[in-house]
């Protein structure tokens, strides 16, 4: 057994794991984070995608021990504490970017990762950015539309002046808002 | 699918890693990004007794300017190569090849050293390393040694690395005046190369002074297309001259036939992709 400490969706967990434990199994079976699913188990479909240290990875192709000391974000950690959906989640809902929904957690996490690097991707860049995620219902058109919409929402949010801190007047220049983390 | 049980070591220096490998014996294995190894473990095609995770070894990560060459640590990830300003300036071919690896998720974990050590004939980085005449620094129980890219790739999934050795870094000579291109042909997004071509060209006045061309997936190791290089050296920098030289691309190659392509189709692809790669590398239109 190896002791690991990982922070998942803002909560720290210390656990003893077998080194062979895959991160996705640790998330689902030990921590109950079943929002992250296993599709192919062969590293191809991307449905198990989570952010590790802020970057997308296929959690079926990471050992839990490799995540030691790192921060993990799953699809369960995207919504605000008041339940307000992340712009990418909202856009998937609005654009009907899912049919059976199995690929959705991974698609959303990959889209969040892509938009953190490229806030204004072209359709071609969205398709390429999501190349590690397969949708067996083949709903790619709406997925691309949803990511495009989410990007626009997030850019608009980023350029709104940040609400002034109560004790500070006048308001400071808007800080660039970090998207997608 | 769950890998068979193994012990896990996480050294923080190269010496500790080499010692852990030696202590683990014949069935110990290095773990870098795990993007080739973990799928293999999950299918239980390999069952090492110990995994030595080199992800925590600082010396192995990062890109350094060493005068006439770049030295790139083995655990530098594909995603790092894409963003690195030194790589962009002195070895853009590596970034271009790394950009072709898998998908974003794979590139966030997979490493240069892992790709080279794994030595999959369809891998994108080995051909680029051969075209750039890279050399590899290797650490083992007996100390360190350097192996040229030409000697590193021995056979299908087989390199000059002994089981108790670690790839430390890759030294890529700077080549002022050379321009490069990597051309990959695959079936679908995210897929491995059916054939790939890495080309480096040095132009002088109106002609091609020198060229280096390496082929991906045209044999069990990356291959230099020697006949193409000879034909290009001193030739006019024209579309016709390049097309004629590229016609020699498959000479001496013994490409595989598999579910994706027959050997004949691969030979054809090699000539087409070589023409495209050299034209793009040389900026010839
Ligand atoms: C879905 C998917 C698609 C992919 N598509 C492509 C593609 O299109 N093109 C491509 O080139 N690759 C592709 N890959 C493979 C990818 O490039 C891997 O990152 C790479 O092959 C291995 O790098 P790694 O760091 O993950 O190594 P690991 O998987 O950790 O290790 C691979 C092998 O190298 C050995 N090793 C690793 N580092 C060292 C070292 N420093 N010293 C000694 N031995 C070492 C390990 O023991 C193991 O045998 C793909 C992988 C996946 C999962
Ligand atoms: S379950 Fe991880 S990539 Fe398909
Ligand atoms: S919605 Fe069914 S797999 Fe994508």
Coordinates of C-alpha atoms and ligand atoms in Angstrom, one line a residue:
Chain A
X1 CA 0.0 0.0 0.0
X2 CA 1.1 3.5 -0.7
X3 CA -0.2 6.6 1.1
X4 CA -1.5 9.3 -1.2
X5 CA -3.0 12.6 -0.6
X6 CA -5.1 14.2 -3.4
X7 CA -7.6 17.0 -3.5
X8 CA -10.7 16.2 -5.4
X9 CA -13.2 18.9 -6.2
X10 CA -11.8 21.0 -3.4
X11 CA -11.8 18.3 -0.7
X12 CA -8.6 16.7 0.4
X13 CA -8.5 12.9 0.8
X14 CA -5.7 10.8 2.3
X15 CA -5.8 7.2 1.5
X16 CA -3.7 4.0 1.3
X17 CA -3.9 2.6 -2.2
X18 CA -2.4 -0.3 -4.0
X19 CA 0.0 1.1 -6.6
X20 CA -1.9 -0.7 -9.4
X21 CA -5.1 1.2 -8.6
X22 CA -6.2 3.3 -11.5
X23 CA -7.1 6.9 -10.7
X24 CA -10.6 6.4 -12.2
X25 CA -11.3 3.4 -9.9
X26 CA -10.0 5.3 -6.9
X27 CA -12.3 8.2 -7.7
X28 CA -15.4 6.1 -8.3
X29 CA -15.0 3.2 -5.9
X30 CA -13.1 4.8 -2.9
X31 CA -14.2 8.4 -3.1
X32 CA -17.7 7.8 -4.6
X33 CA -17.0 10.3 -7.4
X34 CA -19.1 8.3 -9.9
X35 CA -19.7 11.3 -12.2
X36 CA -16.5 10.2 -13.9
X37 CA -17.2 7.2 -16.0
X38 CA -15.3 4.4 -17.8
X39 CA -16.2 3.9 -21.4
X40 CA -13.5 2.0 -23.2
X41 CA -10.9 1.1 -20.7
X42 CA -8.4 1.2 -23.6
X43 CA -7.4 4.9 -23.3
X44 CA -9.3 5.9 -26.4
X45 CA -12.7 7.3 -25.6
X46 CA -12.0 10.0 -23.1
X47 CA -15.2 9.5 -21.1
X48 CA -13.0 9.2 -18.0
X49 CA -11.3 12.6 -18.5
X50 CA -10.6 14.7 -15.4
X51 CA -8.3 17.7 -14.8
X52 CA -5.1 16.7 -12.9
X53 CA -3.1 19.7 -11.8
X54 CA -5.4 21.8 -14.0
X55 CA -4.8 19.8 -17.2
X56 CA -7.0 17.1 -18.8
X57 CA -6.0 13.5 -18.5
X58 CA -7.7 10.1 -19.1
X59 CA -8.1 8.9 -15.5
X60 CA -8.2 5.2 -16.7
X61 CA -4.6 5.7 -17.9
X62 CA -3.2 7.3 -14.7
X63 CA -2.3 5.4 -11.5
X64 CA -3.8 6.9 -8.4
X65 CA -0.2 7.1 -7.0
X66 CA 0.7 9.4 -9.9
X67 CA -1.9 11.9 -8.7
X68 CA -0.3 12.1 -5.2
X69 CA -0.1 15.7 -4.1
X70 CA -2.1 17.0 -7.0
X71 CA -5.5 18.6 -7.4
X72 CA -8.2 16.7 -9.3
X73 CA -11.3 18.3 -10.8
X74 CA -14.1 16.0 -11.9
X75 CA -17.3 16.9 -13.6
X76 CA -18.9 17.0 -10.1
X77 CA -16.6 19.9 -9.1
X78 CA -17.5 22.3 -11.9
X79 CA -20.8 23.8 -10.7
X80 CA -20.8 26.6 -8.1
X81 CA -21.5 25.9 -4.5
X82 CA -25.0 27.3 -5.1
X83 CA -25.5 24.7 -7.8
X84 CA -25.1 27.1 -10.6
X85 CA -23.8 25.2 -13.6
X86 CA -20.4 25.9 -15.2
X87 CA -20.9 27.7 -18.5
X88 CA -19.8 24.6 -20.4
X89 CA -22.3 22.5 -18.5
X90 CA -25.0 25.1 -19.2
X91 CA -24.2 25.2 -22.8
X92 CA -24.3 21.4 -23.2
X93 CA -27.8 21.6 -21.6
X94 CA -29.0 24.5 -23.8
X95 CA -27.6 23.1 -27.0
X96 CA -28.8 19.6 -26.4
X97 CA -25.2 18.4 -26.7
X98 CA -25.9 15.0 -25.4
X99 CA -28.0 12.0 -26.3
X100 CA -27.3 9.1 -24.0
X101 CA -25.0 11.3 -22.0
X102 CA -22.3 8.7 -21.4
X103 CA -19.5 10.7 -23.1
X104 CA -20.7 14.0 -21.5
X105 CA -18.6 14.1 -18.4
X106 CA -15.4 13.6 -20.4
X107 CA -16.5 15.9 -23.2
X108 CA -17.2 18.7 -20.7
X109 CA -13.9 18.3 -18.9
X110 CA -12.0 18.3 -22.2
X111 CA -13.9 21.4 -23.3
X112 CA -13.1 23.1 -20.0
X113 CA -9.4 22.2 -20.6
X114 CA -9.4 23.5 -24.1
X115 CA -11.1 26.8 -23.3
X116 CA -8.6 27.4 -20.5
X117 CA -5.9 27.4 -23.2
X118 CA -7.8 28.8 -26.1
X119 CA -10.8 31.0 -25.0
X120 CA -11.9 31.7 -28.6
X121 CA -11.4 28.5 -30.6
X122 CA -12.6 28.1 -34.2
X123 CA -14.9 25.1 -34.9
X124 CA -11.9 23.3 -36.4
X125 CA -9.9 23.9 -33.2
X126 CA -12.8 22.7 -31.1
X127 CA -13.0 19.5 -33.1
X128 CA -9.2 19.0 -32.8
X129 CA -9.2 19.9 -29.1
X130 CA -11.8 17.2 -28.5
X131 CA -10.1 14.6 -30.6
X132 CA -9.5 12.5 -27.5
X133 CA -13.2 12.2 -26.8
X134 CA -15.5 9.9 -28.6
X135 CA -19.3 10.1 -28.7
X136 CA -20.9 6.9 -29.8
X137 CA -24.2 8.7 -30.3
X138 CA -22.2 10.8 -32.7
X139 CA -23.7 14.1 -31.5
X140 CA -20.7 16.0 -32.5
X141 CA -22.4 18.9 -34.2
X142 CA -24.2 20.0 -31.1
X143 CA -21.2 19.4 -28.9
X144 CA -19.2 21.8 -31.1
X145 CA -22.0 24.4 -30.9
X146 CA -22.2 24.0 -27.2
X147 CA -18.4 24.6 -26.8
X148 CA -18.6 27.6 -29.1
X149 CA -21.5 29.0 -27.0
X150 CA -19.7 28.3 -23.7
X151 CA -16.6 30.0 -25.0
X152 CA -18.6 33.2 -25.8
X153 CA -20.3 33.1 -22.4
X154 CA -17.0 32.7 -20.7
X155 CA -15.3 35.5 -22.7
X156 CA -18.2 37.8 -21.9
X157 CA -17.9 36.9 -18.2
X158 CA -14.2 37.5 -18.3
X159 CA -14.5 41.0 -19.7
X160 CA -17.2 42.2 -17.3
X161 CA -15.6 44.4 -14.6
X162 CA -15.0 42.4 -11.5
X163 CA -17.4 43.4 -8.7
X164 CA -15.6 46.0 -6.6
X165 CA -14.4 44.7 -3.3
X166 CA -16.6 46.4 -0.6
X167 CA -13.9 48.3 1.2
X168 CA -12.2 49.4 -2.0
X169 CA -13.3 52.4 -4.0
X170 CA -12.8 53.1 -6.8
X171 CA -13.0 49.6 -8.3
X172 CA -9.6 48.1 -9.3
X173 CA -9.0 47.3 -13.0
X174 CA -10.7 44.0 -13.8
X175 CA -8.3 41.2 -13.2
X176 CA -8.1 38.6 -16.0
X177 CA -10.5 35.9 -14.8
X178 CA -9.0 32.4 -15.1
X179 CA -11.4 30.4 -17.1
X180 CA -12.1 26.8 -16.6
X181 CA -10.2 26.0 -13.4
Chain B
X1 CA -9.1 -4.2 -16.5
X2 CA -6.7 -3.9 -13.6
X3 CA -3.0 -4.3 -13.8
X4 CA -1.3 -7.2 -11.9
X5 CA 0.1 -6.1 -8.6
X6 CA 3.5 -4.4 -8.5
X7 CA 5.7 -2.5 -6.0
X8 CA 6.1 1.2 -6.6
X9 CA 9.2 3.4 -6.1
X10 CA 9.3 7.1 -6.5
X11 CA 12.9 8.3 -6.5
X12 CA 13.9 11.9 -6.6
X13 CA 17.3 11.7 -8.3
X14 CA 18.7 9.8 -11.3
X15 CA 21.1 7.8 -9.0
X16 CA 18.2 6.7 -6.8
X17 CA 16.2 5.7 -9.8
X18 CA 19.1 3.7 -11.2
X19 CA 19.5 2.0 -7.8
X20 CA 15.8 1.3 -7.6
X21 CA 15.8 -0.3 -11.0
X22 CA 18.9 -2.5 -10.1
X23 CA 17.2 -3.6 -6.9
X24 CA 14.0 -4.4 -8.7
X25 CA 16.0 -6.8 -11.0
X26 CA 15.0 -7.9 -14.4
X27 CA 11.3 -7.3 -14.0
X28 CA 11.6 -3.7 -12.8
X29 CA 10.3 -1.0 -15.2
X30 CA 10.5 2.7 -15.6
X31 CA 7.2 4.6 -15.4
X32 CA 7.2 8.0 -17.1
X33 CA 3.8 9.4 -18.3
X34 CA 2.3 5.9 -18.4
X35 CA 0.6 6.6 -21.7
X36 CA 2.1 3.5 -23.3
X37 CA 3.0 1.5 -20.2
X38 CA -0.4 1.7 -18.4
X39 CA -2.4 0.4 -21.3
X40 CA 0.1 -2.5 -21.6
X41 CA -0.2 -3.2 -17.8
X42 CA -3.9 -3.1 -17.9
X43 CA -4.0 -5.7 -20.7
X44 CA -1.5 -7.6 -18.6
X45 CA 0.8 -7.9 -21.6
X46 CA 3.5 -7.1 -19.1
X47 CA 3.6 -7.7 -15.4
X48 CA 6.6 -5.9 -13.9
X49 CA 7.4 -6.6 -10.2
X50 CA 8.4 -3.0 -9.6
X51 CA 7.6 0.3 -11.3
X52 CA 10.1 3.1 -10.8
X53 CA 8.2 6.3 -11.3
X54 CA 10.7 8.9 -12.6
X55 CA 8.0 11.7 -12.6
X56 CA 9.6 13.1 -9.4
X57 CA 13.2 13.3 -10.7
X58 CA 13.9 17.0 -11.3
X59 CA 17.0 16.5 -13.4
X60 CA 14.9 14.6 -16.0
X61 CA 12.5 17.5 -16.8
X62 CA 12.9 20.6 -18.8
X63 CA 14.7 22.1 -21.8
X64 CA 18.1 23.7 -21.5
X65 CA 20.2 25.7 -23.9
X66 CA 23.7 24.1 -24.1
X67 CA 25.4 26.3 -26.6
X68 CA 25.4 24.4 -29.9
X69 CA 22.6 22.1 -28.8
X70 CA 19.4 21.9 -26.8
X71 CA 19.3 19.3 -24.0
X72 CA 15.8 18.1 -23.4
X73 CA 15.1 16.1 -20.2
X74 CA 13.5 12.7 -20.8
X75 CA 10.3 13.4 -18.8
X76 CA 9.6 16.6 -20.7
X77 CA 6.0 16.1 -21.7
X78 CA 4.6 16.4 -25.3
X79 CA 2.5 19.4 -24.0
X80 CA 5.7 21.0 -22.7
X81 CA 7.4 20.6 -26.1
X82 CA 4.5 22.4 -27.7
X83 CA 4.9 25.5 -25.5
X84 CA 8.7 25.7 -25.0
X85 CA 10.3 28.8 -26.6
X86 CA 13.7 27.1 -27.0
X87 CA 12.2 24.2 -28.8
X88 CA 10.1 26.6 -31.0
X89 CA 13.3 28.4 -31.9
X90 CA 15.9 25.6 -32.3
X91 CA 13.9 22.3 -32.8
X92 CA 10.4 23.1 -34.1
X93 CA 10.3 19.7 -35.7
X94 CA 10.0 18.1 -32.3
X95 CA 7.1 20.4 -31.3
X96 CA 5.4 19.6 -34.7
X97 CA 5.8 15.9 -34.2
X98 CA 4.7 16.1 -30.5
X99 CA 1.6 18.0 -31.6
X100 CA 0.6 14.9 -33.6
X101 CA 0.8 12.5 -30.7
X102 CA -2.6 11.2 -29.6
X103 CA -4.8 13.9 -28.1
X104 CA -4.6 16.6 -25.5
X105 CA -5.0 14.2 -22.6
X106 CA -2.2 11.9 -23.9
X107 CA 0.1 14.9 -24.5
X108 CA -0.5 16.2 -21.0
X109 CA 1.1 13.0 -19.6
X110 CA 3.2 11.4 -22.3
X111 CA 6.9 12.3 -22.3
X112 CA 9.6 12.6 -25.0
X113 CA 11.7 10.1 -23.2
X114 CA 8.8 7.6 -22.9
X115 CA 8.0 7.9 -26.6
X116 CA 11.6 7.3 -27.5
X117 CA 12.2 4.5 -25.0
X118 CA 9.0 2.7 -26.0
X119 CA 10.2 2.8 -29.6
X120 CA 6.9 2.1 -31.3
X121 CA 7.6 2.1 -35.1
X122 CA 4.5 4.2 -35.5
X123 CA 5.6 6.7 -32.9
X124 CA 6.0 10.3 -34.1
X125 CA 9.0 11.4 -32.0
X126 CA 11.6 8.7 -33.0
X127 CA 11.6 9.7 -36.6
X128 CA 12.0 13.4 -35.7
X129 CA 14.9 12.5 -33.4
X130 CA 16.6 10.6 -36.2
X131 CA 16.1 13.4 -38.7
X132 CA 17.5 15.9 -36.2
X133 CA 20.5 13.7 -35.5
X134 CA 19.8 13.7 -31.8
X135 CA 21.9 11.8 -29.3
X136 CA 20.7 10.2 -26.1
X137 CA 22.2 10.4 -22.6
X138 CA 21.7 7.2 -20.7
X139 CA 22.4 6.5 -17.0
X140 CA 23.0 3.0 -15.6
X141 CA 24.8 1.3 -12.7
X142 CA 28.1 1.8 -14.6
X143 CA 27.7 5.5 -15.1
X144 CA 26.5 7.5 -18.1
X145 CA 26.9 7.0 -21.8
X146 CA 25.8 8.6 -25.0
X147 CA 24.1 6.8 -27.9
X148 CA 23.3 8.4 -31.3
X149 CA 19.7 8.3 -32.5
X150 CA 20.9 6.1 -35.3
X151 CA 22.1 3.4 -32.8
X152 CA 19.4 3.9 -30.2
X153 CA 16.5 2.3 -32.2
X154 CA 17.4 -1.4 -32.5
X155 CA 14.2 -3.1 -33.4
X156 CA 10.4 -3.2 -32.9
X157 CA 9.9 -1.8 -29.3
X158 CA 13.6 -2.4 -28.7
X159 CA 16.2 0.2 -28.0
X160 CA 19.9 0.3 -26.9
X161 CA 18.6 0.8 -23.3
X162 CA 19.5 -2.1 -21.0
X163 CA 16.8 -3.1 -18.5
X164 CA 18.8 -1.4 -15.7
X165 CA 19.3 1.9 -17.6
X166 CA 17.4 5.2 -17.7
X167 CA 17.2 7.6 -20.6
X168 CA 18.2 11.0 -19.0
X169 CA 18.0 13.5 -21.8
X170 CA 18.0 14.0 -25.5
X171 CA 20.6 16.3 -27.1
X172 CA 19.4 18.0 -30.3
X173 CA 22.1 19.9 -32.2
X174 CA 21.0 23.4 -33.3
X175 CA 21.0 23.7 -37.0
X176 CA 21.1 27.3 -38.1
X177 CA 20.0 27.6 -41.7
X178 CA 17.9 24.4 -41.6
X179 CA 14.2 24.3 -41.9
X180 CA 12.0 21.3 -41.0
X181 CA 8.6 19.7 -41.4
X182 CA 6.8 16.6 -40.1
X183 CA 4.1 15.1 -42.3
X184 CA 1.9 12.4 -40.8
X185 CA -0.8 10.3 -42.5
X186 CA -3.4 8.6 -40.3
X187 CA -6.9 7.4 -40.7
X188 CA -8.8 9.2 -38.0
X189 CA -8.1 11.9 -35.4
X190 CA -6.0 10.7 -32.5
X191 CA -4.6 7.7 -34.4
X192 CA -1.1 6.6 -34.9
X193 CA 0.8 7.2 -38.1
X194 CA 0.2 4.8 -41.0
X195 CA 3.4 6.5 -42.4
X196 CA 5.1 9.7 -41.3
X197 CA 8.0 11.7 -42.7
X198 CA 10.3 14.0 -40.8
X199 CA 12.3 16.3 -43.1
X200 CA 15.1 18.8 -42.5
X201 CA 16.4 20.9 -45.4
X202 CA 19.2 23.5 -45.8
X203 CA 18.8 25.7 -48.7
X204 CA 21.6 27.7 -50.3
X205 CA 20.9 30.2 -53.1
X206 CA 18.4 28.6 -55.4
X207 CA 19.2 25.0 -54.4
X208 CA 19.0 22.4 -51.7
X209 CA 22.4 22.1 -50.1
X210 CA 21.6 19.2 -47.7
X211 CA 18.6 17.3 -46.5
X212 CA 17.9 14.7 -43.8
X213 CA 14.7 12.6 -44.2
X214 CA 13.5 10.0 -41.7
X215 CA 10.5 7.7 -42.1
X216 CA 8.0 6.6 -39.5
X217 CA 6.4 3.2 -39.6
X218 CA 8.2 2.0 -42.7
X219 CA 10.0 -0.7 -40.8
X220 CA 10.6 -1.9 -37.3
X221 CA 12.6 1.3 -36.5
X222 CA 12.6 4.8 -37.9
X223 CA 14.6 4.8 -41.2
X224 CA 16.7 7.4 -42.9
X225 CA 15.7 7.7 -46.5
X226 CA 19.3 7.8 -47.7
X227 CA 18.6 7.7 -51.4
X228 CA 16.3 10.7 -51.1
X229 CA 18.9 12.6 -49.2
X230 CA 21.6 11.9 -51.8
X231 CA 19.3 12.9 -54.6
X232 CA 18.3 16.1 -52.9
X233 CA 21.9 17.2 -52.0
X234 CA 22.9 19.9 -54.5
X235 CA 19.6 19.7 -56.4
X236 CA 17.5 22.6 -57.6
X237 CA 14.9 23.8 -55.0
X238 CA 12.0 23.0 -57.3
X239 CA 8.8 21.0 -57.1
X240 CA 10.0 18.7 -59.9
X241 CA 13.4 18.0 -58.4
X242 CA 11.9 17.3 -55.0
X243 CA 9.2 15.0 -56.5
X244 CA 11.8 13.1 -58.4
X245 CA 14.0 12.7 -55.3
X246 CA 11.0 11.6 -53.2
X247 CA 10.4 8.8 -55.6
X248 CA 13.3 7.0 -53.9
X249 CA 11.7 7.2 -50.4
X250 CA 10.8 3.6 -50.1
X251 CA 14.0 2.2 -51.4
X252 CA 15.4 -0.4 -49.1
X253 CA 12.5 -0.1 -46.7
X254 CA 10.6 -3.2 -45.7
X255 CA 7.3 -1.8 -44.4
X256 CA 4.7 -3.9 -42.5
X257 CA 1.3 -4.9 -43.9
X258 CA -1.4 -4.7 -41.3
X259 CA -5.1 -3.9 -40.8
X260 CA -4.5 -0.2 -41.7
X261 CA -2.4 -0.5 -44.8
X262 CA -0.6 -3.0 -47.1
X263 CA 3.2 -2.7 -47.5
X264 CA 2.7 -1.5 -51.1
X265 CA 0.3 1.3 -50.0
X266 CA 2.9 2.3 -47.4
X267 CA 5.6 2.5 -50.1
X268 CA 3.3 4.7 -52.1
X269 CA 2.5 6.9 -49.1
X270 CA 6.2 7.2 -48.3
X271 CA 6.9 8.9 -51.7
X272 CA 3.9 11.2 -51.5
X273 CA 4.5 12.2 -47.9
X274 CA 8.3 12.7 -48.5
X275 CA 7.5 15.0 -51.3
X276 CA 5.1 17.0 -49.2
X277 CA 7.5 17.1 -46.2
X278 CA 10.5 18.2 -48.2
X279 CA 8.5 20.9 -50.1
X280 CA 7.1 22.2 -46.8
X281 CA 10.4 22.0 -45.0
X282 CA 12.2 23.9 -47.8
X283 CA 9.4 26.4 -48.4
X284 CA 9.3 25.3 -52.0
X285 CA 6.2 26.0 -54.0
Ligands
LIG1 C1 -4.8 7.1 -27.0 C2 -3.4 7.2 -27.3 C3 -2.9 7.6 -28.5 C4 -1.6 7.7 -28.8 N1 -1.2 8.2 -30.0 C5 0.1 8.3 -30.3 C6 0.5 8.9 -31.6 O1 -0.3 9.2 -32.4 N2 1.8 9.0 -31.8 C7 2.8 8.7 -30.8 O2 4.0 8.8 -31.1 N3 2.4 8.2 -29.6 C8 1.1 8.0 -29.4 N4 0.7 7.5 -28.1 C9 1.8 7.1 -27.1 C10 2.3 8.3 -26.4 O3 3.2 9.0 -27.3 C11 3.1 8.0 -25.1 O4 3.2 9.2 -24.4 C12 4.5 7.5 -25.3 O5 4.6 6.4 -26.2 C13 5.0 7.0 -24.0 O6 5.5 8.1 -23.2 P1 5.2 8.0 -21.6 O7 5.9 9.1 -21.0 O8 3.7 7.9 -21.4 O9 5.9 6.6 -21.3 P2 5.5 5.3 -20.4 O10 4.2 4.8 -20.9 O11 5.6 5.7 -19.0 O12 6.6 4.4 -20.8 C14 6.7 3.8 -22.0 C15 7.9 2.8 -22.1 O13 9.2 3.5 -22.0 C16 9.9 3.2 -20.8 N5 10.5 4.5 -20.3 C17 9.8 5.6 -20.2 N6 10.6 6.6 -19.8 C18 11.8 6.1 -19.7 C19 13.1 6.6 -19.4 N7 13.3 7.9 -19.0 N8 14.2 5.7 -19.4 C20 14.0 4.4 -19.7 N9 12.8 3.9 -20.1 C21 11.7 4.7 -20.1 C22 8.9 2.5 -19.9 O14 9.6 1.6 -19.0 C23 8.0 1.8 -20.9 O15 8.5 0.6 -21.3 C24 -0.6 7.4 -27.8 C25 -1.0 6.9 -26.6 C26 -2.4 6.8 -26.3 C27 -2.8 6.3 -24.9
LIG2 S1 -12.3 4.9 -20.3 FE1 -10.6 6.1 -20.2 S2 -10.3 6.6 -22.3 FE2 -12.0 5.4 -22.4
LIG3 S1 -24.2 11.3 -26.0 FE1 -24.1 9.1 -26.2 S2 -22.0 8.8 -26.3 FE2 -22.1 10.8 -26.5

